[in-house]
Amino acid sequence: ITIIITSLAMEEQLALVDVHTDTVADTWPLVLEAVQRASFIALDLELSGLGSTYTQADFEVRYKIMRDVADSHAVLSLGVACFQWVELHSSSQQISCEVEVFNIWLLSQRPYVIDPQSSKFLINHGFDFNKQFAKGLPYSPGFSEGVRPTDHTPQALLAHILTSKKPVVFHNGLVDVLFLYHSFYTSLPPSSNSFLADLTELFQGGAYDTKAIAEYKMGETASYLEYIFRKRCGWYSVFI
């Protein structure tokens, strides 16, 4: 099936809406409305680092290592893409959808570790640390009591996404989900069993990982996102 993607804001390229302290009053309502309209939502986090390599085969060991990384590092930005199905072309096996994309700059109010290699990677891919420190939305990791969707915090946005019960899509999403949970929900539990049980309650619309789909459903030998995107779709359509 071919999925043809167009932007609601621009016809010739996918528009990216920057959300930071200078723009949040105008753009935050747009994010909330896009979530409500969405058929499914894709999330992507930029992080201050991933710590040391965690390739241990035992998942419980890996979980505890990644839990410590999430506690010592921070989320620098949150990408939110809200996709809305438009129509199904049964004769051509095509599905059209529209997408609204937001980049939300964040600044943790708690001291955190920045890994040199991760910083270099982000800078090489256009990340602006000056902008992040100057204009990132301030947040304190963990749960906020009485959070409302209109609050300009990542906790409020995550709660809004989860209560919408829309499917949420990640790519290689375990680390992102761990950081989402620890930074914007509550401290990660000691064991992975408790964490995984919580995920079924949080993501009631389902959580999907395109890396896992590429490897186990499509049989791709390489599954990093840019490769899958360019191989399967070019710039404006996505094959699943």
C-alpha angles and dihedrals in degrees: 000000000000118000113202112205126201130174121243090216102044134020099206101046139012108268120224118207113208114217116195140127093290095051106025096099090060101032103042094074088051091056093050092048092048091053090052092051095044125112088199136354131222120206130194128177131205109211136197089236147322100233121223123341113287106195098139112141093222107086094206091057091047091048093054092049092049091046089058090048091052089051095051099039135055144226109250099184140357122218116205122187116184114200123195123191111233107177144336119233100203095183094055099032090239131138120196123209138171124223136202115197127199131184110202114197114213137191120194114220091210122080111260142178121259114200114218095221093049091048091051091049092050093047091049088054095050103267112155111214091181090059092045093054094041100043109015115129106254116239138167114220118250138037122332118210117234094009115181128198090241091059109105095233134111088236090060092048094048090050089050092051094047095047089051086065091216120153110265122211128203136172113228082347107175094091092044092050091049091052092044091052096045098039102039107020116030141305114300112258121246094252132048091227092066091045094051092047090054091052092062089056096044100046099047091157090055134261120239132192116208091197090059090046091051093049104037104027103030098032095229115169091204118042109173109133102246092050093050092046096049095042097047106033122005111219107318111029133056125208121210 
